[in-house]
Amino acid sequence: MVIEKDSKQSLMPEAVTSDLSPSSAHALTSTSNATTNVTTINHRIFLVRHGDVDVPSGVCYGQLDCAVTSSFNKDVQKLIDYFQTHCLFSEHKQQLQHHKEQKIDLPIIITSPLIRCAQLAEGLQTYFDNSYSGTKDLTSKGSASKSSASKGATSKNAVQINQDFKEINFGQWEGQSWQSIGQKNIEEWNNDLLDFAFPDGESARSFDRRVISAWQTLQQQLAEQTQIQQVIIICHAGVIRSILSDFLQIPLQHSLTLQIDKMSVSSLNLVSNQTTLSRCTGVNRLL
């Protein structure tokens, strides 16, 4: 298992990975359960993996705070283009046929603190602040809000930094080449993928517990909301796998095979307290 791994193969065919667009916004409104007469709210979660990093090929990195590459500005524009289509903004209210009064806030952006994620988050937040108004803040456990530059928006979100959405900690292996780490150490890891603890680092199981604790806290906060929330989490392949394994109830060991490419989006339609109504609407959609 290599957490930060490049690949061009999508996990599922396009027909499966296509995300919902504003044209299907009516499916995301509050709905009433005929049996219980309880109103349910469909929150939208977008899991974004960062782009390329300035690290030589064959080097191990998890929490190593790598710089971004020359493709960074293009990556930000890819995110902007995607979310212009796949997020609901105030001008899309008329598409909410049955709930035109439903208020739509700007997306909440949560990021790993590592540069390769945080800079993408700031770039996307600046675009939202400059282009739209009517935002909302949602503070999550283990996070610290950070102000974004803004121009022209009547109210602003801050990018929320969540320490628990960092990639796995490879400890002493961070920044070393796989060759220098050595075949023997790598084999020991491969023989015990879940519980092998990297020297001065984490095991996959302890990493998963960290991520899922933060993910469950976020779900609890969303359950308290009375209107649709759109949450963009910009993070890492390992973090996305853990969240998907929890959401889809996939055994942790099996989730390690999920293909999560750089600059890809996986999306969830989360109905708080109604897990049977929640849906995974896309996995590993390349931008």
Short mmCIF file of N, CA, C and O in Angstrom, two decimals, residues 173-273:
data_model
loop_
_atom_site.label_atom_id
_atom_site.label_comp_id
_atom_site.label_asym_id
_atom_site.label_seq_id
_atom_site.Cartn_x
_atom_site.Cartn_y
_atom_site.Cartn_z
N TRP A 173 10.44 7.22 7.60
CA TRP A 173 10.48 6.96 6.17
C TRP A 173 10.20 8.21 5.33
O TRP A 173 10.48 8.24 4.14
N GLU A 174 9.63 9.24 5.94
CA GLU A 174 9.27 10.44 5.20
C GLU A 174 10.49 11.05 4.50
O GLU A 174 11.53 11.28 5.11
N GLY A 175 10.36 11.29 3.20
CA GLY A 175 11.40 11.94 2.43
C GLY A 175 12.51 11.01 1.96
O GLY A 175 13.42 11.45 1.26
N GLN A 176 12.44 9.73 2.34
CA GLN A 176 13.45 8.77 1.90
C GLN A 176 13.00 8.09 0.61
O GLN A 176 11.80 7.92 0.37
N SER A 177 13.96 7.67 -0.16
CA SER A 177 13.63 6.88 -1.35
C SER A 177 13.24 5.48 -0.91
O SER A 177 13.70 4.99 0.14
N TRP A 178 12.38 4.84 -1.70
CA TRP A 178 12.00 3.47 -1.37
C TRP A 178 13.22 2.55 -1.39
O TRP A 178 13.31 1.59 -0.63
N GLN A 179 14.18 2.89 -2.24
CA GLN A 179 15.39 2.08 -2.31
C GLN A 179 16.17 2.15 -1.00
O GLN A 179 16.66 1.13 -0.49
N SER A 180 16.28 3.35 -0.44
CA SER A 180 17.04 3.50 0.82
C SER A 180 16.27 2.91 2.00
O SER A 180 16.88 2.48 2.99
N ILE A 181 14.95 2.88 1.93
CA ILE A 181 14.15 2.27 2.99
C ILE A 181 14.43 0.77 3.05
O ILE A 181 14.49 0.18 4.13
N GLY A 182 14.59 0.19 1.89
CA GLY A 182 15.02 -1.21 1.83
C GLY A 182 13.89 -2.20 1.65
O GLY A 182 12.80 -2.02 2.18
N GLN A 183 14.20 -3.23 0.88
CA GLN A 183 13.20 -4.25 0.55
C GLN A 183 12.68 -4.98 1.78
O GLN A 183 11.50 -5.30 1.89
N LYS A 184 13.56 -5.24 2.74
CA LYS A 184 13.14 -5.97 3.93
C LYS A 184 12.07 -5.20 4.70
O LYS A 184 11.04 -5.77 5.11
N ASN A 185 12.28 -3.90 4.90
CA ASN A 185 11.30 -3.09 5.61
C ASN A 185 9.97 -3.01 4.85
O ASN A 185 8.90 -3.08 5.45
N ILE A 186 10.07 -2.88 3.55
CA ILE A 186 8.87 -2.79 2.73
C ILE A 186 8.09 -4.10 2.78
O ILE A 186 6.85 -4.11 2.85
N GLU A 187 8.80 -5.24 2.78
CA GLU A 187 8.13 -6.53 2.88
C GLU A 187 7.43 -6.70 4.23
O GLU A 187 6.32 -7.24 4.30
N GLU A 188 8.07 -6.26 5.30
CA GLU A 188 7.43 -6.32 6.61
C GLU A 188 6.14 -5.51 6.62
O GLU A 188 5.13 -5.93 7.20
N TRP A 189 6.16 -4.37 5.99
CA TRP A 189 4.97 -3.53 5.87
C TRP A 189 3.89 -4.26 5.07
O TRP A 189 2.73 -4.35 5.48
N ASN A 190 4.27 -4.79 3.92
CA ASN A 190 3.29 -5.46 3.05
C ASN A 190 2.69 -6.70 3.70
O ASN A 190 1.57 -7.10 3.37
N ASN A 191 3.42 -7.32 4.61
CA ASN A 191 2.92 -8.51 5.29
C ASN A 191 1.93 -8.18 6.42
O ASN A 191 1.26 -9.07 6.94
N ASP A 192 1.85 -6.90 6.78
CA ASP A 192 0.95 -6.49 7.86
C ASP A 192 0.47 -5.06 7.59
O ASP A 192 0.75 -4.14 8.35
N LEU A 193 -0.28 -4.90 6.50
CA LEU A 193 -0.62 -3.57 6.01
C LEU A 193 -1.39 -2.73 7.02
O LEU A 193 -1.23 -1.51 7.06
N LEU A 194 -2.22 -3.36 7.81
CA LEU A 194 -3.07 -2.58 8.72
C LEU A 194 -2.38 -2.19 10.01
O LEU A 194 -2.60 -1.10 10.53
N ASP A 195 -1.53 -3.05 10.54
CA ASP A 195 -0.99 -2.84 11.88
C ASP A 195 0.51 -2.56 11.92
O ASP A 195 1.07 -2.33 13.00
N PHE A 196 1.16 -2.60 10.77
CA PHE A 196 2.58 -2.23 10.74
C PHE A 196 2.70 -0.74 11.08
O PHE A 196 2.10 0.10 10.41
N ALA A 197 3.45 -0.42 12.12
CA ALA A 197 3.65 0.97 12.52
C ALA A 197 4.97 1.47 11.94
O ALA A 197 6.03 0.90 12.22
N PHE A 198 4.91 2.51 11.15
CA PHE A 198 6.13 3.09 10.60
C PHE A 198 6.95 3.68 11.75
O PHE A 198 6.39 4.24 12.70
N PRO A 199 8.27 3.53 11.71
CA PRO A 199 9.11 4.02 12.81
C PRO A 199 8.82 5.49 13.13
O PRO A 199 8.92 6.35 12.25
N ASP A 200 8.40 5.77 14.35
CA ASP A 200 8.03 7.12 14.79
C ASP A 200 6.84 7.67 14.01
O ASP A 200 6.62 8.90 13.98
N GLY A 201 6.06 6.79 13.40
CA GLY A 201 4.89 7.21 12.64
C GLY A 201 3.63 6.49 13.08
O GLY A 201 3.47 6.15 14.25
N GLU A 202 2.74 6.24 12.14
CA GLU A 202 1.45 5.61 12.42
C GLU A 202 1.35 4.26 11.74
O GLU A 202 2.09 3.96 10.80
N SER A 203 0.37 3.49 12.15
CA SER A 203 -0.07 2.33 11.38
C SER A 203 -1.28 2.74 10.56
O SER A 203 -1.92 3.77 10.85
N ALA A 204 -1.63 1.96 9.57
CA ALA A 204 -2.82 2.25 8.76
C ALA A 204 -4.08 2.25 9.63
O ALA A 204 -4.99 3.04 9.42
N ARG A 205 -4.12 1.36 10.60
CA ARG A 205 -5.31 1.27 11.45
C ARG A 205 -5.45 2.51 12.34
O ARG A 205 -6.54 3.06 12.49
N SER A 206 -4.33 2.96 12.93
CA SER A 206 -4.41 4.15 13.78
C SER A 206 -4.69 5.40 12.94
O SER A 206 -5.42 6.30 13.37
N PHE A 207 -4.13 5.46 11.74
CA PHE A 207 -4.43 6.55 10.81
C PHE A 207 -5.92 6.58 10.49
O PHE A 207 -6.57 7.63 10.51
N ASP A 208 -6.48 5.41 10.20
CA ASP A 208 -7.90 5.32 9.87
C ASP A 208 -8.77 5.80 11.04
O ASP A 208 -9.75 6.52 10.82
N ARG A 209 -8.41 5.42 12.26
CA ARG A 209 -9.18 5.87 13.43
C ARG A 209 -9.16 7.39 13.55
O ARG A 209 -10.17 8.01 13.88
N ARG A 210 -8.01 7.99 13.28
CA ARG A 210 -7.89 9.45 13.33
C ARG A 210 -8.81 10.13 12.33
O ARG A 210 -9.55 11.07 12.66
N VAL A 211 -8.78 9.63 11.09
CA VAL A 211 -9.58 10.22 10.03
C VAL A 211 -11.07 10.03 10.31
O VAL A 211 -11.88 10.97 10.18
N ILE A 212 -11.46 8.82 10.68
CA ILE A 212 -12.88 8.52 10.89
C ILE A 212 -13.43 9.30 12.07
O ILE A 212 -14.60 9.73 12.06
N SER A 213 -12.62 9.54 13.09
CA SER A 213 -13.08 10.35 14.21
C SER A 213 -13.45 11.76 13.74
O SER A 213 -14.50 12.30 14.11
N ALA A 214 -12.60 12.35 12.90
CA ALA A 214 -12.88 13.69 12.36
C ALA A 214 -14.09 13.65 11.42
O ALA A 214 -14.93 14.58 11.42
N TRP A 215 -14.21 12.61 10.62
CA TRP A 215 -15.33 12.46 9.69
C TRP A 215 -16.64 12.31 10.46
O TRP A 215 -17.66 12.92 10.11
N GLN A 216 -16.64 11.55 11.53
CA GLN A 216 -17.86 11.37 12.32
C GLN A 216 -18.25 12.67 13.02
O GLN A 216 -19.45 12.99 13.14
N THR A 217 -17.27 13.44 13.46
CA THR A 217 -17.56 14.74 14.07
C THR A 217 -18.23 15.66 13.05
O THR A 217 -19.21 16.36 13.37
N LEU A 218 -17.72 15.66 11.84
CA LEU A 218 -18.32 16.48 10.78
C LEU A 218 -19.75 16.05 10.51
O LEU A 218 -20.66 16.89 10.37
N GLN A 219 -19.99 14.73 10.46
CA GLN A 219 -21.35 14.25 10.23
C GLN A 219 -22.30 14.69 11.35
O GLN A 219 -23.46 15.04 11.09
N GLN A 220 -21.81 14.66 12.58
CA GLN A 220 -22.64 15.10 13.71
C GLN A 220 -23.00 16.57 13.58
O GLN A 220 -24.14 16.97 13.86
N GLN A 221 -22.06 17.38 13.13
CA GLN A 221 -22.32 18.80 12.94
C GLN A 221 -23.33 19.03 11.81
O GLN A 221 -24.21 19.89 11.91
N LEU A 222 -23.21 18.26 10.76
CA LEU A 222 -24.15 18.40 9.64
C LEU A 222 -25.55 17.96 10.05
O LEU A 222 -26.55 18.50 9.55
N ALA A 223 -25.63 17.00 10.95
CA ALA A 223 -26.95 16.53 11.41
C ALA A 223 -27.71 17.62 12.14
O ALA A 223 -28.94 17.57 12.24
N GLU A 224 -27.00 18.62 12.64
CA GLU A 224 -27.64 19.71 13.37
C GLU A 224 -28.09 20.85 12.45
O GLU A 224 -28.77 21.77 12.90
N GLN A 225 -27.71 20.77 11.18
CA GLN A 225 -28.04 21.84 10.24
C GLN A 225 -29.49 21.72 9.77
O GLN A 225 -30.01 20.62 9.61
N THR A 226 -30.10 22.85 9.50
CA THR A 226 -31.51 22.87 9.08
C THR A 226 -31.65 23.19 7.60
O THR A 226 -32.77 23.35 7.11
N GLN A 227 -30.57 23.30 6.89
CA GLN A 227 -30.62 23.53 5.44
C GLN A 227 -29.45 22.82 4.78
O GLN A 227 -28.51 22.38 5.45
N ILE A 228 -29.54 22.69 3.47
CA ILE A 228 -28.51 21.99 2.70
C ILE A 228 -27.14 22.60 2.94
O ILE A 228 -26.97 23.81 2.85
N GLN A 229 -26.15 21.74 3.21
CA GLN A 229 -24.77 22.17 3.29
C GLN A 229 -23.96 21.45 2.22
O GLN A 229 -24.18 20.28 1.94
N GLN A 230 -23.04 22.19 1.61
CA GLN A 230 -22.12 21.64 0.63
C GLN A 230 -20.72 21.76 1.20
O GLN A 230 -20.27 22.86 1.52
N VAL A 231 -20.04 20.62 1.35
CA VAL A 231 -18.74 20.60 2.02
C VAL A 231 -17.70 20.04 1.05
O VAL A 231 -17.87 18.95 0.50
N ILE A 232 -16.64 20.80 0.86
CA ILE A 232 -15.52 20.37 0.01
C ILE A 232 -14.34 20.08 0.93
O ILE A 232 -13.87 20.97 1.64
N ILE A 233 -13.88 18.83 0.93
CA ILE A 233 -12.73 18.44 1.75
C ILE A 233 -11.55 18.21 0.80
O ILE A 233 -11.59 17.30 -0.03
N ILE A 234 -10.54 19.04 0.91
CA ILE A 234 -9.35 18.90 0.06
C ILE A 234 -8.27 18.22 0.88
O ILE A 234 -7.81 18.75 1.90
N CYS A 235 -7.90 17.02 0.46
CA CYS A 235 -7.05 16.20 1.33
C CYS A 235 -6.20 15.23 0.51
O CYS A 235 -5.69 15.60 -0.55
N HIS A 236 -6.07 14.00 0.97
CA HIS A 236 -5.11 13.05 0.44
C HIS A 236 -5.78 11.72 0.10
O HIS A 236 -6.88 11.43 0.57
N ALA A 237 -5.08 10.92 -0.68
CA ALA A 237 -5.63 9.64 -1.12
C ALA A 237 -6.03 8.76 0.06
O ALA A 237 -7.12 8.17 0.09
N GLY A 238 -5.16 8.65 1.06
CA GLY A 238 -5.46 7.80 2.21
C GLY A 238 -6.67 8.28 2.98
O GLY A 238 -7.48 7.47 3.45
N VAL A 239 -6.80 9.60 3.13
CA VAL A 239 -7.94 10.17 3.85
C VAL A 239 -9.24 9.85 3.10
O VAL A 239 -10.24 9.44 3.71
N ILE A 240 -9.21 10.02 1.79
CA ILE A 240 -10.41 9.75 0.99
C ILE A 240 -10.79 8.28 1.06
O ILE A 240 -11.97 7.93 1.19
N ARG A 241 -9.80 7.40 1.01
CA ARG A 241 -10.09 5.96 1.12
C ARG A 241 -10.76 5.64 2.46
O ARG A 241 -11.71 4.85 2.53
N SER A 242 -10.26 6.23 3.53
CA SER A 242 -10.84 5.96 4.85
C SER A 242 -12.28 6.44 4.92
O SER A 242 -13.16 5.73 5.43
N ILE A 243 -12.55 7.64 4.43
CA ILE A 243 -13.91 8.16 4.46
C ILE A 243 -14.84 7.30 3.61
O ILE A 243 -15.95 6.96 4.02
N LEU A 244 -14.38 6.92 2.42
CA LEU A 244 -15.21 6.07 1.55
C LEU A 244 -15.44 4.71 2.18
O LEU A 244 -16.54 4.15 2.07
N SER A 245 -14.42 4.16 2.83
CA SER A 245 -14.60 2.82 3.44
C SER A 245 -15.64 2.89 4.55
O SER A 245 -16.44 1.96 4.71
N ASP A 246 -15.65 3.98 5.30
CA ASP A 246 -16.65 4.14 6.36
C ASP A 246 -18.04 4.35 5.76
O ASP A 246 -19.01 3.71 6.18
N PHE A 247 -18.13 5.21 4.77
CA PHE A 247 -19.42 5.54 4.17
C PHE A 247 -20.03 4.33 3.45
O PHE A 247 -21.23 4.07 3.55
N LEU A 248 -19.19 3.59 2.73
CA LEU A 248 -19.66 2.44 1.95
C LEU A 248 -19.62 1.13 2.73
O LEU A 248 -19.99 0.09 2.21
N GLN A 249 -19.13 1.20 3.98
CA GLN A 249 -19.01 0.03 4.84
C GLN A 249 -18.15 -1.05 4.19
O GLN A 249 -18.47 -2.24 4.17
N ILE A 250 -17.01 -0.59 3.65
CA ILE A 250 -16.02 -1.48 3.06
C ILE A 250 -14.98 -1.81 4.13
O ILE A 250 -14.50 -0.90 4.82
N PRO A 251 -14.59 -3.07 4.30
CA PRO A 251 -13.53 -3.38 5.26
C PRO A 251 -12.28 -2.57 4.96
O PRO A 251 -11.93 -2.34 3.79
N LEU A 252 -11.61 -2.10 5.99
CA LEU A 252 -10.45 -1.23 5.82
C LEU A 252 -9.42 -1.82 4.87
O LEU A 252 -8.90 -1.12 4.00
N GLN A 253 -9.14 -3.11 5.01
CA GLN A 253 -8.12 -3.71 4.15
C GLN A 253 -8.52 -3.65 2.68
O GLN A 253 -7.69 -3.41 1.81
N HIS A 254 -9.81 -3.83 2.39
CA HIS A 254 -10.27 -3.77 1.00
C HIS A 254 -10.23 -2.35 0.47
O HIS A 254 -10.02 -2.13 -0.73
N SER A 255 -10.41 -1.37 1.34
CA SER A 255 -10.42 0.03 0.88
C SER A 255 -9.05 0.46 0.37
O SER A 255 -8.95 1.43 -0.40
N LEU A 256 -8.00 -0.25 0.75
CA LEU A 256 -6.66 0.12 0.30
C LEU A 256 -6.49 -0.04 -1.20
O LEU A 256 -5.56 0.52 -1.79
N THR A 257 -7.39 -0.77 -1.83
CA THR A 257 -7.31 -0.97 -3.28
C THR A 257 -8.08 0.09 -4.06
O THR A 257 -8.03 0.10 -5.29
N LEU A 258 -8.79 0.97 -3.38
CA LEU A 258 -9.55 2.01 -4.08
C LEU A 258 -8.60 2.93 -4.83
O LEU A 258 -7.62 3.42 -4.28
N GLN A 259 -8.91 3.19 -6.09
CA GLN A 259 -8.09 4.06 -6.93
C GLN A 259 -8.49 5.51 -6.68
O GLN A 259 -9.61 5.92 -6.95
N ILE A 260 -7.57 6.32 -6.16
CA ILE A 260 -7.83 7.73 -5.92
C ILE A 260 -6.69 8.53 -6.56
O ILE A 260 -5.59 8.61 -6.02
N ASP A 261 -6.95 9.11 -7.71
CA ASP A 261 -5.92 9.83 -8.45
C ASP A 261 -5.75 11.26 -7.96
O ASP A 261 -6.66 11.84 -7.36
N LYS A 262 -4.61 11.84 -8.27
CA LYS A 262 -4.42 13.26 -8.00
C LYS A 262 -5.41 14.08 -8.83
O LYS A 262 -5.72 13.71 -9.97
N MET A 263 -5.88 15.17 -8.27
CA MET A 263 -6.88 16.04 -8.89
C MET A 263 -8.10 15.24 -9.34
O MET A 263 -8.53 15.30 -10.48
N SER A 264 -8.62 14.45 -8.40
CA SER A 264 -9.87 13.72 -8.63
C SER A 264 -10.86 14.11 -7.55
O SER A 264 -10.48 14.59 -6.48
N VAL A 265 -12.14 13.89 -7.85
CA VAL A 265 -13.21 14.21 -6.90
C VAL A 265 -14.05 12.96 -6.69
O VAL A 265 -14.45 12.29 -7.64
N SER A 266 -14.31 12.64 -5.43
CA SER A 266 -15.30 11.62 -5.08
C SER A 266 -16.41 12.35 -4.32
O SER A 266 -16.14 13.27 -3.56
N SER A 267 -17.66 11.97 -4.57
CA SER A 267 -18.77 12.76 -4.03
C SER A 267 -19.79 11.88 -3.33
O SER A 267 -20.07 10.76 -3.74
N LEU A 268 -20.36 12.44 -2.26
CA LEU A 268 -21.33 11.75 -1.44
C LEU A 268 -22.56 12.63 -1.27
O LEU A 268 -22.46 13.85 -1.17
N ASN A 269 -23.72 12.00 -1.24
CA ASN A 269 -24.98 12.66 -0.92
C ASN A 269 -25.38 12.14 0.45
O ASN A 269 -25.81 11.00 0.58
N LEU A 270 -25.20 12.95 1.49
CA LEU A 270 -25.33 12.51 2.87
C LEU A 270 -26.66 12.97 3.47
O LEU A 270 -26.91 14.17 3.58
N VAL A 271 -27.50 12.01 3.82
CA VAL A 271 -28.75 12.31 4.51
C VAL A 271 -28.53 12.02 5.98
O VAL A 271 -28.44 10.87 6.39
N SER A 272 -28.46 13.07 6.78
CA SER A 272 -28.14 12.91 8.19
C SER A 272 -29.18 12.05 8.90
O SER A 272 -30.39 12.22 8.70
N ASN A 273 -28.69 11.10 9.70
CA ASN A 273 -29.54 10.21 10.49
C ASN A 273 -30.42 9.29 9.64
O ASN A 273 -31.34 8.66 10.16
#
